[in-house]
Amino acid sequence: MNGVREIRVGLATCGVAAGAQRVYEALVDAAVSAGVTPSIKRVGCVGMCYNEPLVEVVDSTGELVRYGHVQPEDAARIVRDHVVGGKPVADRVVDSERFFGRQVRIVLENCGTIDPESIDEYRACDGYLALEKVLRTMTPADVVALVSASGLRGRGGAGFPAGTKWGLAAKEIASQKYFVCNGDEGDPGAFMDRSVLEGDPHRVLEGMAIAAYAIGASKGYAYVRAEYPLAIARLEKAIVDARAAGFLGEDILGSGFSFDVRIKAGAGAFVCGEETALIASIEGRRGMPRRRPPYPSVSGLWGHPTCINNVETLANVPWILRRGAAAFAAYGTEKSKGTKVFALAGKINHSGLIEVPMGMSIREIIFDIGGGIQGGRELKAIQMGGPSGGCLPASLADTAVDYEALKATGAIVGSGGMIVLDDATCMVDVARFFLDFTQKESCGKCTFCRVGTKRMLETLERICAGQGNEEELERLVELGQKVKAYSLCGLGQTAPNPILTTTRYFPDEYIAHIRDGACPAKVCKPLLRYGIDATACKNCRICVRQCPVKAISDGDGEFQVIAEALCAKCGRCLQVCPFGAVNAETGKVRA
């Protein structure tokens, strides 16, 4: 092992939540005590969230050893044995080949590698070279043409070609134009934009500046949800440092082009991910969509031409300008070029952030990169595209991840959320969960979304309680199709997707709830009955002590019984019984 050059500690939100700040401080103390002086630096998330806190020890040749689940008490061993002694601490080393082996990191190339608060480290990785190239050698039309040729499509969900969008805004003649970065990431289980902003904020600013030059904008806004305080703090510092270095502000690099960025912290409304609602929020109004046309490229912020791209889209731009359109288009499929960042969540062993070429199958992502399903259970479904996406069955796991292929299934790529569901999941309950979210997040402006999502949710709640009927199920699907067709904005137009896909791919589960009063996955509480097998019960009384509503008492003899009238159906007794005596039954009681 060569001499240690630096120690990296993952201090994105996932790392901090796992205790990485204490690990960082312990490493600093251990290095001081040992009298060694390697660079110990904060970095963003490398993507292996399931192994946090993460520490990487990098030698003088760039070779690294990655440690997972590091605790403060491990710091002294890492410094003593590895940094000083040159021998890695074997019991903390994690094998990352499976996780990273098939990834292609364009957006995430610096995340987990550089200090996100250091503009010097960003520049050492070719940061701002693309902006310099653009301002010194290219016209705005050249930039639009290059991005169009790359095939880059917006990564915020709709998949609209970025170059086309820029071209429309560039054609408008106006004394003032705006460019907006949409960082309002509100999908449950999604953390792509947050991780990029926390791990490589200068990359997003460089992408914004290049895009602003292409369309002729002099002012920009980064709209980031207020629930991302670390992302906002690092972006704020990046803006200050970029101004000081001459990459933002007046007359950038002496080119005559001026562009500056302000941050707008969103209040956490999911609907503000929609462009016109986001514009209203920046203007200080309630975040509600408006009819289009006019499109933002014609009349956006305060009536001026405005172009909006999300964080991931913009993070691709510097790479494309440095490497060329053909290099980006070499990845992906015919109509879906480049790579896509996904947040893997749910019942998957390797939850975290990945970046893969478009066209890779869902199965490859889950099993080759994500390590398969937790607990050795079976894959049942994949929720793609966030709460407005679709639930695909395991039989469609070989579907390629691209815009057209997923649309054909009834799902969407969305912004990149991928929630993996195992065979213990109730798909009716999943549809209810996501519809509950979108119904609450509806701004209420249009009737189909405001009333339609409410009625669909009420129907799902009745079905989950065993009170639905087959006529209601038919009306549920019909109403979903109408809400999809007639809602004003993307929230309402996609809100029915979880219903339309689960009724399409998992009809038997709906029928079981309705006809049999049964939840096959034993998830829907109103349809469950808990009991205790007297022959298996050892009368240890663990269930009695754990029951929060005191529904368990002595039976006749040495066993316990559950009073059904008092039972809250929390399932705690089933979880704690060491003898398997507690059982959960579902379905109508047969005479």
PDB file of C-alpha atoms in Angstrom, residues 378-494:
ATOM      1  CA  GLU A 378     -39.598 -12.683  -4.025  1.00  0.00           C
ATOM      2  CA  LEU A 379     -39.802  -9.556  -6.177  1.00  0.00           C
ATOM      3  CA  LYS A 380     -43.470  -8.656  -6.581  1.00  0.00           C
ATOM      4  CA  ALA A 381     -43.575  -5.211  -8.140  1.00  0.00           C
ATOM      5  CA  ILE A 382     -41.649  -2.054  -8.930  1.00  0.00           C
ATOM      6  CA  GLN A 383     -43.079   1.413  -8.386  1.00  0.00           C
ATOM      7  CA  MET A 384     -41.520   3.578 -11.102  1.00  0.00           C
ATOM      8  CA  GLY A 385     -41.661   7.352 -11.374  1.00  0.00           C
ATOM      9  CA  GLY A 386     -42.762   8.377  -7.917  1.00  0.00           C
ATOM     10  CA  PRO A 387     -46.332   8.709  -6.593  1.00  0.00           C
ATOM     11  CA  SER A 388     -47.561   9.569 -10.085  1.00  0.00           C
ATOM     12  CA  GLY A 389     -45.812   6.608 -11.640  1.00  0.00           C
ATOM     13  CA  GLY A 390     -46.987   3.085 -12.191  1.00  0.00           C
ATOM     14  CA  CYS A 391     -46.645  -0.240 -10.384  1.00  0.00           C
ATOM     15  CA  LEU A 392     -45.151  -2.885 -12.654  1.00  0.00           C
ATOM     16  CA  PRO A 393     -45.285  -6.604 -11.845  1.00  0.00           C
ATOM     17  CA  ALA A 394     -42.197  -8.787 -11.579  1.00  0.00           C
ATOM     18  CA  SER A 395     -43.135 -10.303 -14.949  1.00  0.00           C
ATOM     19  CA  LEU A 396     -42.205  -6.952 -16.557  1.00  0.00           C
ATOM     20  CA  ALA A 397     -38.860  -6.642 -14.795  1.00  0.00           C
ATOM     21  CA  ASP A 398     -37.051  -7.169 -18.101  1.00  0.00           C
ATOM     22  CA  THR A 399     -38.501  -3.899 -19.419  1.00  0.00           C
ATOM     23  CA  ALA A 400     -35.778  -1.507 -20.543  1.00  0.00           C
ATOM     24  CA  VAL A 401     -35.475   1.734 -18.645  1.00  0.00           C
ATOM     25  CA  ASP A 402     -36.245   4.278 -21.321  1.00  0.00           C
ATOM     26  CA  TYR A 403     -39.069   6.739 -21.858  1.00  0.00           C
ATOM     27  CA  GLU A 404     -40.972   4.871 -24.570  1.00  0.00           C
ATOM     28  CA  ALA A 405     -40.664   1.360 -23.127  1.00  0.00           C
ATOM     29  CA  LEU A 406     -41.903   2.391 -19.693  1.00  0.00           C
ATOM     30  CA  LYS A 407     -44.718   4.527 -21.083  1.00  0.00           C
ATOM     31  CA  ALA A 408     -45.997   1.472 -22.966  1.00  0.00           C
ATOM     32  CA  THR A 409     -46.390  -0.367 -19.651  1.00  0.00           C
ATOM     33  CA  GLY A 410     -48.399   2.437 -18.036  1.00  0.00           C
ATOM     34  CA  ALA A 411     -45.507   3.610 -15.872  1.00  0.00           C
ATOM     35  CA  ILE A 412     -43.074   6.498 -16.410  1.00  0.00           C
ATOM     36  CA  VAL A 413     -39.379   7.163 -15.872  1.00  0.00           C
ATOM     37  CA  GLY A 414     -40.347  10.204 -13.837  1.00  0.00           C
ATOM     38  CA  SER A 415     -37.553  11.960 -12.046  1.00  0.00           C
ATOM     39  CA  GLY A 416     -35.920   8.650 -11.103  1.00  0.00           C
ATOM     40  CA  GLY A 417     -37.581   7.092  -8.078  1.00  0.00           C
ATOM     41  CA  MET A 418     -37.566   3.278  -8.077  1.00  0.00           C
ATOM     42  CA  ILE A 419     -39.287   1.609  -5.130  1.00  0.00           C
ATOM     43  CA  VAL A 420     -38.888  -2.168  -4.980  1.00  0.00           C
ATOM     44  CA  LEU A 421     -41.784  -4.161  -3.477  1.00  0.00           C
ATOM     45  CA  ASP A 422     -41.603  -7.750  -2.237  1.00  0.00           C
ATOM     46  CA  ASP A 423     -44.239 -10.482  -2.002  1.00  0.00           C
ATOM     47  CA  ALA A 424     -45.382  -9.266   1.418  1.00  0.00           C
ATOM     48  CA  THR A 425     -46.815  -6.117  -0.183  1.00  0.00           C
ATOM     49  CA  CYS A 426     -50.509  -5.447  -0.773  1.00  0.00           C
ATOM     50  CA  MET A 427     -50.840  -3.712  -4.139  1.00  0.00           C
ATOM     51  CA  VAL A 428     -54.264  -2.277  -3.297  1.00  0.00           C
ATOM     52  CA  ASP A 429     -52.761  -0.666  -0.205  1.00  0.00           C
ATOM     53  CA  VAL A 430     -49.829   0.643  -2.290  1.00  0.00           C
ATOM     54  CA  ALA A 431     -52.251   2.330  -4.695  1.00  0.00           C
ATOM     55  CA  ARG A 432     -54.124   3.793  -1.712  1.00  0.00           C
ATOM     56  CA  PHE A 433     -50.883   5.092  -0.170  1.00  0.00           C
ATOM     57  CA  PHE A 434     -49.735   6.923  -3.287  1.00  0.00           C
ATOM     58  CA  LEU A 435     -53.178   8.299  -4.087  1.00  0.00           C
ATOM     59  CA  ASP A 436     -53.451   9.594  -0.526  1.00  0.00           C
ATOM     60  CA  PHE A 437     -50.229  11.521  -1.174  1.00  0.00           C
ATOM     61  CA  THR A 438     -51.264  13.032  -4.516  1.00  0.00           C
ATOM     62  CA  GLN A 439     -54.775  13.843  -3.253  1.00  0.00           C
ATOM     63  CA  LYS A 440     -53.318  15.810  -0.343  1.00  0.00           C
ATOM     64  CA  GLU A 441     -50.815  17.538  -2.642  1.00  0.00           C
ATOM     65  CA  SER A 442     -53.417  18.597  -5.213  1.00  0.00           C
ATOM     66  CA  CYS A 443     -53.635  22.387  -5.349  1.00  0.00           C
ATOM     67  CA  GLY A 444     -57.402  22.091  -5.862  1.00  0.00           C
ATOM     68  CA  LYS A 445     -57.600  24.368  -8.874  1.00  0.00           C
ATOM     69  CA  CYS A 446     -59.280  21.998 -11.316  1.00  0.00           C
ATOM     70  CA  THR A 447     -62.339  19.894 -10.546  1.00  0.00           C
ATOM     71  CA  PHE A 448     -61.138  16.589 -11.953  1.00  0.00           C
ATOM     72  CA  CYS A 449     -58.023  16.588  -9.809  1.00  0.00           C
ATOM     73  CA  ARG A 450     -59.575  18.133  -6.693  1.00  0.00           C
ATOM     74  CA  VAL A 451     -62.728  15.992  -6.589  1.00  0.00           C
ATOM     75  CA  GLY A 452     -61.642  13.039  -8.711  1.00  0.00           C
ATOM     76  CA  THR A 453     -58.635  12.107  -6.596  1.00  0.00           C
ATOM     77  CA  LYS A 454     -60.759  12.420  -3.446  1.00  0.00           C
ATOM     78  CA  ARG A 455     -63.437  10.070  -4.785  1.00  0.00           C
ATOM     79  CA  MET A 456     -60.832   7.567  -5.993  1.00  0.00           C
ATOM     80  CA  LEU A 457     -59.175   7.617  -2.580  1.00  0.00           C
ATOM     81  CA  GLU A 458     -62.497   7.056  -0.799  1.00  0.00           C
ATOM     82  CA  THR A 459     -63.190   4.070  -3.044  1.00  0.00           C
ATOM     83  CA  LEU A 460     -59.759   2.574  -2.366  1.00  0.00           C
ATOM     84  CA  GLU A 461     -60.234   3.020   1.364  1.00  0.00           C
ATOM     85  CA  ARG A 462     -63.539   1.147   1.200  1.00  0.00           C
ATOM     86  CA  ILE A 463     -61.933  -1.679  -0.781  1.00  0.00           C
ATOM     87  CA  CYS A 464     -59.051  -1.926   1.713  1.00  0.00           C
ATOM     88  CA  ALA A 465     -61.645  -2.183   4.485  1.00  0.00           C
ATOM     89  CA  GLY A 466     -63.542  -4.983   2.691  1.00  0.00           C
ATOM     90  CA  GLN A 467     -66.524  -2.717   1.994  1.00  0.00           C
ATOM     91  CA  GLY A 468     -66.137  -2.270  -1.776  1.00  0.00           C
ATOM     92  CA  ASN A 469     -68.009  -3.937  -4.618  1.00  0.00           C
ATOM     93  CA  GLU A 470     -67.238  -4.818  -8.220  1.00  0.00           C
ATOM     94  CA  GLU A 471     -69.315  -1.969  -9.630  1.00  0.00           C
ATOM     95  CA  GLU A 472     -67.179   0.456  -7.609  1.00  0.00           C
ATOM     96  CA  LEU A 473     -64.064  -1.146  -9.030  1.00  0.00           C
ATOM     97  CA  GLU A 474     -65.290  -0.499 -12.584  1.00  0.00           C
ATOM     98  CA  ARG A 475     -66.141   3.105 -11.688  1.00  0.00           C
ATOM     99  CA  LEU A 476     -62.710   3.511 -10.061  1.00  0.00           C
ATOM    100  CA  VAL A 477     -60.948   2.652 -13.311  1.00  0.00           C
ATOM    101  CA  GLU A 478     -63.311   4.817 -15.374  1.00  0.00           C
ATOM    102  CA  LEU A 479     -62.832   7.783 -13.052  1.00  0.00           C
ATOM    103  CA  GLY A 480     -59.055   7.320 -13.134  1.00  0.00           C
ATOM    104  CA  GLN A 481     -59.082   7.498 -16.919  1.00  0.00           C
ATOM    105  CA  LYS A 482     -61.138  10.708 -16.845  1.00  0.00           C
ATOM    106  CA  VAL A 483     -58.981  12.379 -14.205  1.00  0.00           C
ATOM    107  CA  LYS A 484     -55.944  11.486 -16.331  1.00  0.00           C
ATOM    108  CA  ALA A 485     -57.521  12.923 -19.473  1.00  0.00           C
ATOM    109  CA  TYR A 486     -59.044  16.153 -18.154  1.00  0.00           C
ATOM    110  CA  SER A 487     -56.842  17.422 -15.312  1.00  0.00           C
ATOM    111  CA  LEU A 488     -55.038  20.712 -15.884  1.00  0.00           C
ATOM    112  CA  CYS A 489     -51.458  19.799 -14.967  1.00  0.00           C
ATOM    113  CA  GLY A 490     -49.129  16.849 -14.696  1.00  0.00           C
ATOM    114  CA  LEU A 491     -50.060  16.090 -11.082  1.00  0.00           C
ATOM    115  CA  GLY A 492     -53.681  15.281 -11.910  1.00  0.00           C
ATOM    116  CA  GLN A 493     -52.823  13.759 -15.277  1.00  0.00           C
ATOM    117  CA  THR A 494     -50.570  11.169 -13.660  1.00  0.00           C
TER     118      THR A 494
END
